[in-house]
Short mmCIF file of C-alpha atoms in Angstrom, two decimals:
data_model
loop_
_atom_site.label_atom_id
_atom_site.label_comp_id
_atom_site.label_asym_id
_atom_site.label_seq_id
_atom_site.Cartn_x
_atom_site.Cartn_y
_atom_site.Cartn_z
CA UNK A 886 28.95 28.07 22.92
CA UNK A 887 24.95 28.94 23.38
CA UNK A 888 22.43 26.09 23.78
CA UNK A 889 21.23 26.69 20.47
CA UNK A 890 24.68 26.47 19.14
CA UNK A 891 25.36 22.87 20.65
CA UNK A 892 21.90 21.89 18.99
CA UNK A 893 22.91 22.73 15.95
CA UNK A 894 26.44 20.57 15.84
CA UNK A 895 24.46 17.56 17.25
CA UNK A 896 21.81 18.22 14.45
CA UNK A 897 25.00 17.56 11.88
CA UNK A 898 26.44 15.21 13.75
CA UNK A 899 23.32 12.86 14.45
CA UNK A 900 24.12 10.02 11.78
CA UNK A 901 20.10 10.10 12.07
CA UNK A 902 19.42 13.02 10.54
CA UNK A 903 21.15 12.86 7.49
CA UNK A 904 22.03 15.86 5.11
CA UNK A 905 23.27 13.73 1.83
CA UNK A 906 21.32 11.93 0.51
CA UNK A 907 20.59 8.31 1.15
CA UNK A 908 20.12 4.45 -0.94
CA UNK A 909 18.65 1.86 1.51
CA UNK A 910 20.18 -1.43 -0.04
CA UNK A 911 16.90 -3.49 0.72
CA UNK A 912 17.17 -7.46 1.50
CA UNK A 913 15.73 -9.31 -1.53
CA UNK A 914 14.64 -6.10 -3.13
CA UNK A 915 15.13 -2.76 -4.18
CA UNK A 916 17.50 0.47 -4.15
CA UNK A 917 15.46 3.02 -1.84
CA UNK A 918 17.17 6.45 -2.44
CA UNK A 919 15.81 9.14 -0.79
CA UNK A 920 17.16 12.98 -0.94
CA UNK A 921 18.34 15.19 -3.95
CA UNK A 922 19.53 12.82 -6.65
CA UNK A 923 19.14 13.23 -9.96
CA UNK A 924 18.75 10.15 -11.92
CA UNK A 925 18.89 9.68 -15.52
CA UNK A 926 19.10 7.39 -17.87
CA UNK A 927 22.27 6.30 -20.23
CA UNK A 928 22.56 9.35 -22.24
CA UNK A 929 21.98 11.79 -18.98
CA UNK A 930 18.48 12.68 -20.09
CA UNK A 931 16.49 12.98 -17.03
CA UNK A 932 14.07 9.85 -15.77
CA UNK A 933 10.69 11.34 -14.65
CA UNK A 934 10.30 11.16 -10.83
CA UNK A 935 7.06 11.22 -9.54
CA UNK A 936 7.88 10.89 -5.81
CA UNK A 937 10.45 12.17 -3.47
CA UNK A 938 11.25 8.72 -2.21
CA UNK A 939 11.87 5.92 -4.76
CA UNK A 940 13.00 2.30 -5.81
CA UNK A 941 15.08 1.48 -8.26
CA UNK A 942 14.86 -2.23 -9.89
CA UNK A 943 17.82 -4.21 -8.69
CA UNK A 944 16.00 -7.99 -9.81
CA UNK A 945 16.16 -6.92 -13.61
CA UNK A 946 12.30 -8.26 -13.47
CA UNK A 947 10.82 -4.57 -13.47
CA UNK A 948 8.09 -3.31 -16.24
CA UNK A 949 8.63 0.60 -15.06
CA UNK A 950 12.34 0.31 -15.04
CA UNK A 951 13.89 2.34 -13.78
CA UNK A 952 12.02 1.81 -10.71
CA UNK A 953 10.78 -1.12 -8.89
CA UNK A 954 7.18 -2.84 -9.57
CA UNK A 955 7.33 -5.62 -6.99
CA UNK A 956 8.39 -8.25 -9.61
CA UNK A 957 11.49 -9.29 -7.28
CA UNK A 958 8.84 -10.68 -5.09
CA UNK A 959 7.36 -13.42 -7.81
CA UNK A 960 10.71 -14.03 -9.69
CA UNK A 961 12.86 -15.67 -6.71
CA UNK A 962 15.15 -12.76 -6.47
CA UNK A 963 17.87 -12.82 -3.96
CA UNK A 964 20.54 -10.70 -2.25
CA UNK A 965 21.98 -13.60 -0.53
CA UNK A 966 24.77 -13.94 -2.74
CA UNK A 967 25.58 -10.22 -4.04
CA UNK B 1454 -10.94 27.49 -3.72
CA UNK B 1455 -13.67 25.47 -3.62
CA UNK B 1456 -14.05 25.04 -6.72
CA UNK B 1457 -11.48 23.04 -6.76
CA UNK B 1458 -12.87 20.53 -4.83
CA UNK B 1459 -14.83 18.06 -6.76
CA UNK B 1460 -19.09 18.41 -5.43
CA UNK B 1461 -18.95 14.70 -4.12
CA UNK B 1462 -16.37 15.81 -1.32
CA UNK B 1463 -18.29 18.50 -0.34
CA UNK B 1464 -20.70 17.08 1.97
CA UNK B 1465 -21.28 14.17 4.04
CA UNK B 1466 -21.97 10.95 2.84
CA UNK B 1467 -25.61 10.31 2.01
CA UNK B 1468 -27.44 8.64 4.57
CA UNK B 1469 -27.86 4.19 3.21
CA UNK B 1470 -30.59 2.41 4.01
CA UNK B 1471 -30.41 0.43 7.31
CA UNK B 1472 -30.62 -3.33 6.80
CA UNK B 1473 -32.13 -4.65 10.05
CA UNK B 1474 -33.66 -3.41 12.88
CA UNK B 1475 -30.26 -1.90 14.88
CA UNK B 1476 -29.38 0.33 12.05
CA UNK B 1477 -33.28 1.80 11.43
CA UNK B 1478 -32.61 2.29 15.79
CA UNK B 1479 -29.62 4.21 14.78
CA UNK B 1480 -30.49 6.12 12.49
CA UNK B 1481 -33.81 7.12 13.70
CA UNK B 1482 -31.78 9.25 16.47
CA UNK B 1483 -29.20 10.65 13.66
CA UNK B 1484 -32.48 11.92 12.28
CA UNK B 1485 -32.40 13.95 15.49
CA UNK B 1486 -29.80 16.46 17.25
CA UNK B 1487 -27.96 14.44 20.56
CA UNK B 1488 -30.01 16.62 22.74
CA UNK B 1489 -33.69 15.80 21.50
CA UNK B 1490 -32.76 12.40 21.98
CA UNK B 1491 -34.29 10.97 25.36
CA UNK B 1492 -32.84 8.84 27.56
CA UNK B 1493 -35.35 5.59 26.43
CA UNK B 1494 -33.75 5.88 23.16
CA UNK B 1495 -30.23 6.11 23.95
CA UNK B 1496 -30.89 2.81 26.44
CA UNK B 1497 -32.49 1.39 23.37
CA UNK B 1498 -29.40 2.00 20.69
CA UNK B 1499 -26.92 -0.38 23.41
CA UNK B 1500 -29.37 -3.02 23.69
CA UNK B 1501 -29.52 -3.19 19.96
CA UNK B 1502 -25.78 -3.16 19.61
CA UNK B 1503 -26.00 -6.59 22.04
CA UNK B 1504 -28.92 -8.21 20.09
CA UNK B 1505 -27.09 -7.47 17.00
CA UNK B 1506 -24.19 -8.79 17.71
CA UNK B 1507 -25.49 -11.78 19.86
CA UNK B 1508 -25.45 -14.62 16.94
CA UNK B 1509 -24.40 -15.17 13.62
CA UNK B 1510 -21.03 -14.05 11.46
CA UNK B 1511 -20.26 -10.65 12.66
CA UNK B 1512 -18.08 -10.55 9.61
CA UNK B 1513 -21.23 -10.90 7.06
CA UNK B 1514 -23.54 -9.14 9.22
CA UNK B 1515 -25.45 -6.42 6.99
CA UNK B 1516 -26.72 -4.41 9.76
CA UNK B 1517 -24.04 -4.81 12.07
CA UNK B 1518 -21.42 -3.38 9.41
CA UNK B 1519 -22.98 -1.43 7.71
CA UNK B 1520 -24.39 0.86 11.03
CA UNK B 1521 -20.39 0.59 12.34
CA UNK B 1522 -19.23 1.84 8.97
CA UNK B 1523 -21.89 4.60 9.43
CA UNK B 1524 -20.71 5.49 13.03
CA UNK B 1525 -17.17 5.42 12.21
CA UNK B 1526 -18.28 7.98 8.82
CA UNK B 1527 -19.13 10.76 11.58
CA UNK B 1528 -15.24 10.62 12.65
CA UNK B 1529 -14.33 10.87 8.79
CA UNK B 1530 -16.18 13.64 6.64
CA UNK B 1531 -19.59 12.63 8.27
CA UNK B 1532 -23.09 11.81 7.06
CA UNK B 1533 -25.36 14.01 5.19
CA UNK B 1534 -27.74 15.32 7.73
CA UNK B 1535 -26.54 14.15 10.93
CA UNK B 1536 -25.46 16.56 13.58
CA UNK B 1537 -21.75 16.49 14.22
CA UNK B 1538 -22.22 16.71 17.84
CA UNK B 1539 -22.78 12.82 17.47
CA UNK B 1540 -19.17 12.18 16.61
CA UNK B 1541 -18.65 12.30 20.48
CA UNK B 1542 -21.72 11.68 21.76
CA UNK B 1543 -21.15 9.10 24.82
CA UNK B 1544 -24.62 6.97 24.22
CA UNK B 1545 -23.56 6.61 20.56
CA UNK B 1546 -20.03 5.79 21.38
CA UNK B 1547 -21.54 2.91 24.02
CA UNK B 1548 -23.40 0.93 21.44
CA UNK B 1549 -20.14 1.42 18.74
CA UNK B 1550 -17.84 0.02 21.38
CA UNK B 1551 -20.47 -2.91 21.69
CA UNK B 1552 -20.26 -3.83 18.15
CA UNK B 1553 -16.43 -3.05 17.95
CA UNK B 1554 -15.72 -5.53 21.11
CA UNK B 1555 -17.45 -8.50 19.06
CA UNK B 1556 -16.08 -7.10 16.04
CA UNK B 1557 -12.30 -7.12 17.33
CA UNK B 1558 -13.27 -10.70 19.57
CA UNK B 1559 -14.59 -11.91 15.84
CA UNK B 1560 -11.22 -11.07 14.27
CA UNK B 1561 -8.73 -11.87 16.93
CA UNK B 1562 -10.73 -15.87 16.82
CA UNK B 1563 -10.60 -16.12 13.38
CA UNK B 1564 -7.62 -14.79 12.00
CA UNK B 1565 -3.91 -16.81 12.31
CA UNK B 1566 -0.96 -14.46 13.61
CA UNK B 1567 2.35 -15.59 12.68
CA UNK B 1568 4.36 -16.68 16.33
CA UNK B 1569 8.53 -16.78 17.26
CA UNK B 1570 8.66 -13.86 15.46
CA UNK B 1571 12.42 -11.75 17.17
CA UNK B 1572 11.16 -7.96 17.19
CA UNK B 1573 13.55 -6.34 15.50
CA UNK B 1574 13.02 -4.45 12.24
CA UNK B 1575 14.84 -7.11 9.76
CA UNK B 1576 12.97 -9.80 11.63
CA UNK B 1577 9.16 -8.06 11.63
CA UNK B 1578 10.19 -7.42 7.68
CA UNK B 1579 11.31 -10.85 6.98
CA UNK B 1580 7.84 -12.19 8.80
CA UNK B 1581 5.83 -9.57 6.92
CA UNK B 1582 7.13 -10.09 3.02
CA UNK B 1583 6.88 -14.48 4.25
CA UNK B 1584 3.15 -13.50 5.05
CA UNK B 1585 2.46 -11.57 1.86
CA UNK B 1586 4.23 -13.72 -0.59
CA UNK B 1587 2.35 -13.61 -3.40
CA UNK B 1588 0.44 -17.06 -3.85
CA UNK B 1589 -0.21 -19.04 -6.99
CA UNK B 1590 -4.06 -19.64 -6.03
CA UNK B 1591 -7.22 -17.38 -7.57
CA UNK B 1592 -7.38 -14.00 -7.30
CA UNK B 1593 -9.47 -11.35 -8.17
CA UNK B 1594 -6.15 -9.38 -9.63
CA UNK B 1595 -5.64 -12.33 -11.43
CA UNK B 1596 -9.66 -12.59 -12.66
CA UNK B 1597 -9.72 -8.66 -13.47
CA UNK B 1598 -6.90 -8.50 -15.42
CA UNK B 1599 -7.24 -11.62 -17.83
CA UNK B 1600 -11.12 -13.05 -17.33
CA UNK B 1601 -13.01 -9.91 -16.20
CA UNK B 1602 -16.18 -8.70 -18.43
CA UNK B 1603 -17.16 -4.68 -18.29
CA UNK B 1604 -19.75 -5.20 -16.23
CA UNK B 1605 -17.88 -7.03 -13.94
CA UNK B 1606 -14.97 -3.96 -13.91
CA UNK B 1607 -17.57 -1.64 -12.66
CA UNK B 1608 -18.65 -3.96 -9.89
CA UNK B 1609 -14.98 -4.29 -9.13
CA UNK B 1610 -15.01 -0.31 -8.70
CA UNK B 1611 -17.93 0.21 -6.58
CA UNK B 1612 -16.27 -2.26 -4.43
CA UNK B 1613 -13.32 -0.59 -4.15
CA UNK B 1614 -14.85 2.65 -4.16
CA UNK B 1615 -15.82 2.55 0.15
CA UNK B 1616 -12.26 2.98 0.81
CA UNK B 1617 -10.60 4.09 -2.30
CA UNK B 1618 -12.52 7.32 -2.26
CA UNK B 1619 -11.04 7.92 1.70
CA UNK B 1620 -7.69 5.99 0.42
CA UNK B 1621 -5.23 6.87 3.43
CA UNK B 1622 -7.46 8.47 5.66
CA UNK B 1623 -8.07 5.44 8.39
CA UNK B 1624 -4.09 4.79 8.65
CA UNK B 1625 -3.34 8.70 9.27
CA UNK B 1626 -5.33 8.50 12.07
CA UNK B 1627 -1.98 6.59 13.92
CA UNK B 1628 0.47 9.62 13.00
CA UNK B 1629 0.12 11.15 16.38
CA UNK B 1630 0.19 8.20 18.15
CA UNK B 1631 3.59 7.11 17.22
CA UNK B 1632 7.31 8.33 17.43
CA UNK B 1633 10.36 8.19 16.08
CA UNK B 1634 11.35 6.43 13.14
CA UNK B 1635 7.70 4.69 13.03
CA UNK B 1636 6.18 8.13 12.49
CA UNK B 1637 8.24 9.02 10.26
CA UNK B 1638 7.95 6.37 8.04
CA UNK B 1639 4.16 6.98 8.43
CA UNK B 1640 4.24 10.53 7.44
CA UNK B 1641 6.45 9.64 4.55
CA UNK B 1642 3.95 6.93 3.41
CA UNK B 1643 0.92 9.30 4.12
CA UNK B 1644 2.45 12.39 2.49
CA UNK B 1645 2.85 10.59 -1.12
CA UNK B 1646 -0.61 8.70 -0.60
CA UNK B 1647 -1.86 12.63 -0.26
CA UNK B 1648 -0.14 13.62 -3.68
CA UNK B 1649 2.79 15.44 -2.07
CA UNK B 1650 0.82 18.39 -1.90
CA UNK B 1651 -0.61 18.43 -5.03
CA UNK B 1652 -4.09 17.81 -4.97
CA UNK B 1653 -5.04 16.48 -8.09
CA UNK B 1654 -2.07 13.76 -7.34
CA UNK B 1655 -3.95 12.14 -4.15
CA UNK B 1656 -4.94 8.72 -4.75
CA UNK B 1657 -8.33 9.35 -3.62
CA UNK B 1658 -8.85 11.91 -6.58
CA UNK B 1659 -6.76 9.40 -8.85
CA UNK B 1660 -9.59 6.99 -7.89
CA UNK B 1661 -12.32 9.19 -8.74
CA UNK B 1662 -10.71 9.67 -11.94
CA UNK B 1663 -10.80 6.04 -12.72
CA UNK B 1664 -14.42 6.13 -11.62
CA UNK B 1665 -15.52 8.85 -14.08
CA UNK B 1666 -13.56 7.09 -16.64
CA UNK B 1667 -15.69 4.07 -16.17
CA UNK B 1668 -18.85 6.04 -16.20
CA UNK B 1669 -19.29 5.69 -12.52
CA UNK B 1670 -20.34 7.90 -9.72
CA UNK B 1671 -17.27 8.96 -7.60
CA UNK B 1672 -18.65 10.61 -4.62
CA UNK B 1673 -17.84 8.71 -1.37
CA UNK B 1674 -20.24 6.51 -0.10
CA UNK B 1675 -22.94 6.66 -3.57
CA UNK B 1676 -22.81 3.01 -3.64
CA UNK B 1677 -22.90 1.85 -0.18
CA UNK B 1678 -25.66 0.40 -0.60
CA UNK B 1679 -24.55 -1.98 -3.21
CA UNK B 1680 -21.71 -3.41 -1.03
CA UNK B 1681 -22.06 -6.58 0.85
CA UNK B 1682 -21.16 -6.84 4.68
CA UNK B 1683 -18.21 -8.49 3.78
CA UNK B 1684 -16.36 -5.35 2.05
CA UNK B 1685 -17.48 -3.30 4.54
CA UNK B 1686 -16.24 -4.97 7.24
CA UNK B 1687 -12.64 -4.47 5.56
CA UNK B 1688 -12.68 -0.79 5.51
CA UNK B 1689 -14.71 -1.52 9.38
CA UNK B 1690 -10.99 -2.80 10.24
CA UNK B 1691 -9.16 -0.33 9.29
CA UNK B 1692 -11.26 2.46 11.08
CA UNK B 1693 -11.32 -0.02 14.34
CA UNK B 1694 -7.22 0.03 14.13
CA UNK B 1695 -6.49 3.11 13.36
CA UNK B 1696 -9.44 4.97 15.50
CA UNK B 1697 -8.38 3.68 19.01
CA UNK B 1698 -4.64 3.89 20.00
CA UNK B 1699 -4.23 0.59 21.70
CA UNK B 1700 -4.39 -0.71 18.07
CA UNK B 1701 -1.48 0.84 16.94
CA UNK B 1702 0.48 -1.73 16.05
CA UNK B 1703 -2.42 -3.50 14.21
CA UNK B 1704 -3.07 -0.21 12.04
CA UNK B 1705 0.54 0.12 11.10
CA UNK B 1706 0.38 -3.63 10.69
CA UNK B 1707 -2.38 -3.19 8.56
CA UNK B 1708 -0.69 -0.83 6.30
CA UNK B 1709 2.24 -2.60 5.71
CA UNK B 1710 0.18 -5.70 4.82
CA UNK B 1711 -1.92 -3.26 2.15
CA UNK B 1712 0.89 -1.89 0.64
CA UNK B 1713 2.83 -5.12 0.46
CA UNK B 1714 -0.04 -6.88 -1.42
CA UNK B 1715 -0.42 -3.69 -4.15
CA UNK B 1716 2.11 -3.35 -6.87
CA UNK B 1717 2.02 -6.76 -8.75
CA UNK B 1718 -1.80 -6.79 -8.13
CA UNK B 1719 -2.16 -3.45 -9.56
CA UNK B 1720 -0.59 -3.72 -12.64
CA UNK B 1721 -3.12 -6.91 -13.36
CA UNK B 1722 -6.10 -4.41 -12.12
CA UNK B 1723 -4.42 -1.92 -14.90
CA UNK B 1724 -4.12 -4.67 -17.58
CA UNK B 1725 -7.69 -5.23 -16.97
CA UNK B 1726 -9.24 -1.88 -17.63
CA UNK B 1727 -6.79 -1.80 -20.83
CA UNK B 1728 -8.13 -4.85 -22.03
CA UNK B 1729 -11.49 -3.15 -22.13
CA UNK B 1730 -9.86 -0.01 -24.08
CA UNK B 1731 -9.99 2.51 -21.49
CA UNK B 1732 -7.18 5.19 -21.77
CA UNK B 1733 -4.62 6.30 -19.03
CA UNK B 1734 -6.76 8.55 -17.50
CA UNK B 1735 -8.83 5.54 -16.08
CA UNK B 1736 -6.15 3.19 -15.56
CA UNK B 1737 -3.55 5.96 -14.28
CA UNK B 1738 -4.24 5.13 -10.13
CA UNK B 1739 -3.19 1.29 -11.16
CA UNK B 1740 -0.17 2.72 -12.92
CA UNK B 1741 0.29 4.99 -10.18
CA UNK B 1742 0.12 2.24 -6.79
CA UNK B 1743 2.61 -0.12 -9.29
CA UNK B 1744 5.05 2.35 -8.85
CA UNK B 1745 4.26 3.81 -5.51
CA UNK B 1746 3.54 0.63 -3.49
CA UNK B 1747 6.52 -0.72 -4.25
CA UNK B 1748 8.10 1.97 -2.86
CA UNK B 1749 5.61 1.82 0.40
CA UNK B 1750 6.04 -1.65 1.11
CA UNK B 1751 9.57 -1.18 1.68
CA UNK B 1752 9.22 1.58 4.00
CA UNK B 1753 6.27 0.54 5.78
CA UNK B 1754 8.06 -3.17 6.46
CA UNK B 1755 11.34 -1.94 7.50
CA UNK B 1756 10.50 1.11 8.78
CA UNK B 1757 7.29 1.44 9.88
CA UNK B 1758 6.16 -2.31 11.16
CA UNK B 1759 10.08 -2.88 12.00
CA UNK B 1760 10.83 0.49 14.04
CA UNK B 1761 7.52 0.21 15.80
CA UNK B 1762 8.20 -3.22 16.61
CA UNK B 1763 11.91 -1.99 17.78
CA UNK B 1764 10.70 1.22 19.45
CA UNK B 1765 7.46 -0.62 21.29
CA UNK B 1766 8.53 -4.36 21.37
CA UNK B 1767 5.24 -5.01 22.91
CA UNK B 1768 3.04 -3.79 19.89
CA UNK B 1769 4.86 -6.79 18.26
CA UNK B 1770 1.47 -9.35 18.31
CA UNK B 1771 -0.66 -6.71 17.40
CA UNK B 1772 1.63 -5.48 14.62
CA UNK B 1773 1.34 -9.11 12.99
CA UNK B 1774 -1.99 -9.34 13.88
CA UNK B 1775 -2.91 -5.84 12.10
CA UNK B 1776 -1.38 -7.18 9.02
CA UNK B 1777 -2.89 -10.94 9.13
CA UNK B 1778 -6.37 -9.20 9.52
CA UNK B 1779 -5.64 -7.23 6.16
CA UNK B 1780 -4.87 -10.22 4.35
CA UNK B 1781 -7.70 -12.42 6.11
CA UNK B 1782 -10.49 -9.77 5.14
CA UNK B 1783 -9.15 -9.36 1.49
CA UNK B 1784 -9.47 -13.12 1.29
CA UNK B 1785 -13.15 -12.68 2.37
CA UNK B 1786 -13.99 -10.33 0.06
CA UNK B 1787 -11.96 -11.90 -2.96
CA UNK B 1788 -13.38 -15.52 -2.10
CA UNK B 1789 -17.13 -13.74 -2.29
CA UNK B 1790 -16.43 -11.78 -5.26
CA UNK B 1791 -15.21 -14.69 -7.27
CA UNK B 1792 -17.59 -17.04 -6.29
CA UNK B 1793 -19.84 -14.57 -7.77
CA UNK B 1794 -18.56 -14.15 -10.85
CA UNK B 1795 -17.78 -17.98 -11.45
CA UNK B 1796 -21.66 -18.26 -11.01
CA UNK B 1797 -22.23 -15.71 -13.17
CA UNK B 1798 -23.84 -13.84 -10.51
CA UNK B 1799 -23.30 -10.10 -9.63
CA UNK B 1800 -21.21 -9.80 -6.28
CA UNK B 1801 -22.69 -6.25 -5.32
CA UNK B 1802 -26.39 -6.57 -3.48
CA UNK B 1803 -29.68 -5.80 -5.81
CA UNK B 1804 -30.01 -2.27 -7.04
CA UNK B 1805 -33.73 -2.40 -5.91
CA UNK B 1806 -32.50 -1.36 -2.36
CA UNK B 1807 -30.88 1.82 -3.88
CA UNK B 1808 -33.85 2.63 -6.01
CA UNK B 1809 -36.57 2.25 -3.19
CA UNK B 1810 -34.69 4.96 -1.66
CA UNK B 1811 -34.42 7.23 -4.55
CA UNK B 1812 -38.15 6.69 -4.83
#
């Protein structure tokens, strides 16, 4: 195996560098999801995504739902219990 | 390409008016190249720096802030006229790091820093969103969005516009200074502040658009001379922070604390311009930092402030302190700005200053 073989297999197996995407459960507050996802709404049309990285309401509270607009912050919204 | 880029970002920011004797020093030797300056003068511009910053509130200091917010300008897209050989020359940088020592001294007195806090990322985060917690008292969100006349939009822009116009800019300046999963989560902050590539899509150009909207010039700096010490020396932080890399912590501190205090504000700013009757294409950068800020402030908590604080457990203070200077300064400014307005008064300085120097 050549050096730049053996950085390649540490590149997939470095739990840092991830090649799926990824949803960051956040404490008190949103879904993060970062990577190729498509998201869409209840019939599978598309939801317009602006950014590569977003948050997806998980308080109910949003007024841009999908996506998060902070309101988990002034409505007492918890993770403790889910 | 360039025409592309809007005429306001073309050149350097026109030169202000001083307002006291350090910044007419100051800018007397802009006037000048470095090297026709003679050594009397350069002497002269550090024993200013000390007078100036010898008594009173640093933090409402006209001439002291607004001559620092010049200065730190050359590092940015610099000032109309002035040589860009002074960006490093070591006379000028004497007399800045005069009024940045009593600057920083001013700040680290006056502003509380949360203690006992563990540095690790869910306990930084945890400390952060406690500090930020949005507060039932007055605000100027609150005052925009439900109370706020026209007039009193338009002030609210030209306030907004010192930094708005440079949104981003003072925090990228701690990309290269950081590793790991902090600069990451920097870049990834950064990269959406800058539009993701498209250039119409930076929230600096989203802010000019509200600008026009509101009938206002939007090149940077064309109403510095309307803002009070007090704003300045908000967007003063941030260039203090992010300029010198032993502040590291405090500018990633900072950001967290800016973007953690956005979306819910935002969306009252946004309510506020609608209540008026402007369209989207005014209140589109409220709509836009709704949605993107709560995004940020997740990212710049956890990852940023909390894998800093992980990766360089001894940035931790300054981290906290970054943050609690963001929120102290934006209490300044929103305590003047109301006060204003519940007087009925205008919170910008007289327009006479601005006319004298157009005549």
């Amino acid at each position: 195996m050549t050096a730049a073989d053996g950085a390649r297999a540490s590149v997939r197996e470095d739990p840092a560098v991830p090649t799926v995407p990824r949803i960051v459960a956040c404490p008190d507050g949103p879904i993060v999801v970062r990577g190729d996802v498509e998201i869409v709404d209840d019939r599978g049309r598309p939801v317009p995504r602006r950014r590569r990285t977003v948050a997806l309401c998980r308080c109910g509270g949003t007024t841009i739902p999908p996506y998060c607009d902070g309101t988990h912050k002034a409505n007492g919204f918890s993770t403790a219990g889910c | 390409m360039t025409a592309t880029v809007p005429a306001g970002l073309r050149t350097g920011m026109a030169r202000p008016q001083p307002r006291g004797p350090l910044g007419a020093l100051v800018w007397g030797a802009l006037d000048r190249r470095p090297d026709e300056v003679d050594e009397e003068v350069r002497a002269a511009l550090v024993t200013a720096a000390r007078t100036a910053v010898a008594s009173g509130d640093l933090l409402a200091d006209d001439d002291v802030q607004l001559t620092l917010f010049v200065l730190y300008e050359l590092h940015y897209r610099g000032v109309a006229g002035v040589d860009d050989a002074w960006e490093w020359d070591a006379d000028l940088l004497r007399a800045r790091g005069v009024l940045e020592a009593a600057f920083e001294e001013a700040l680290r007195d006056r502003v509380e820093v949360p203690a006992d806090v563990a540095a690790d990322g869910r306990s930084v985060a945890d400390a952060l969103f406690a500090l930020t917690a949005p507060g039932p008292g007055p605000s100027v969100a609150r005052y925009v969005g439900r109370r706020a006349d026209d007039d009193q939009l338009h002030e609210f822009l030209v306030h907004r516009s010192v930094y708005q116009l440079k949104e981003a800019d003072p925090h990228t300046w701690a990309i290269p200074r950081l590793a790991g999963h902090a600069k990451a989560a920097l870049v990834e902050i950064q990269a959406d502040e800058y539009g993701g590539g498209t250039p119409g899509r930076m929230h600096s150009e989203l802010f000019a658009r509200t600008m026009h909207g509101a009938g206002l010039d939007a090149t940077f700096g064309a109403y510095v001379d309307r803002v009070p010490a007090v704003t300045l020396a908000g967007v003063n932080a941030m260039s203090l922070f992010g300029l010198h890399r032993r502040l590291r912590g405090a500018i990633a501190g900072h950001l967290a604390a800016f973007e953690m205090t956005s979306s819910l504000p935002n969306r009252l700013y946004g309510d506020g311009f609608r209540r008026h009757g402007y369209g989207t294409a005014t209140t589109e950068y409220f709509d836009e930092h709704v949605e993107a800020d709560a995004v940020h402030e997740q990212i710049a908590a956890r990852d940023l402030a909390g894998g800093l604080a992980e990766h360089e457990p001894e940035l931790l203070p300054d981290i906290l302190f970054g943050a609690a200077a963001c929120l102290y300064l934006d209490d300044l400014v929103g305590e003047h700005v109301l006060g204003a307005w519940e007087r009925g008064e205008s919170s910008l300085r007289p327009a006479a200053a601005a006319a004298r120097r157009a005549g």
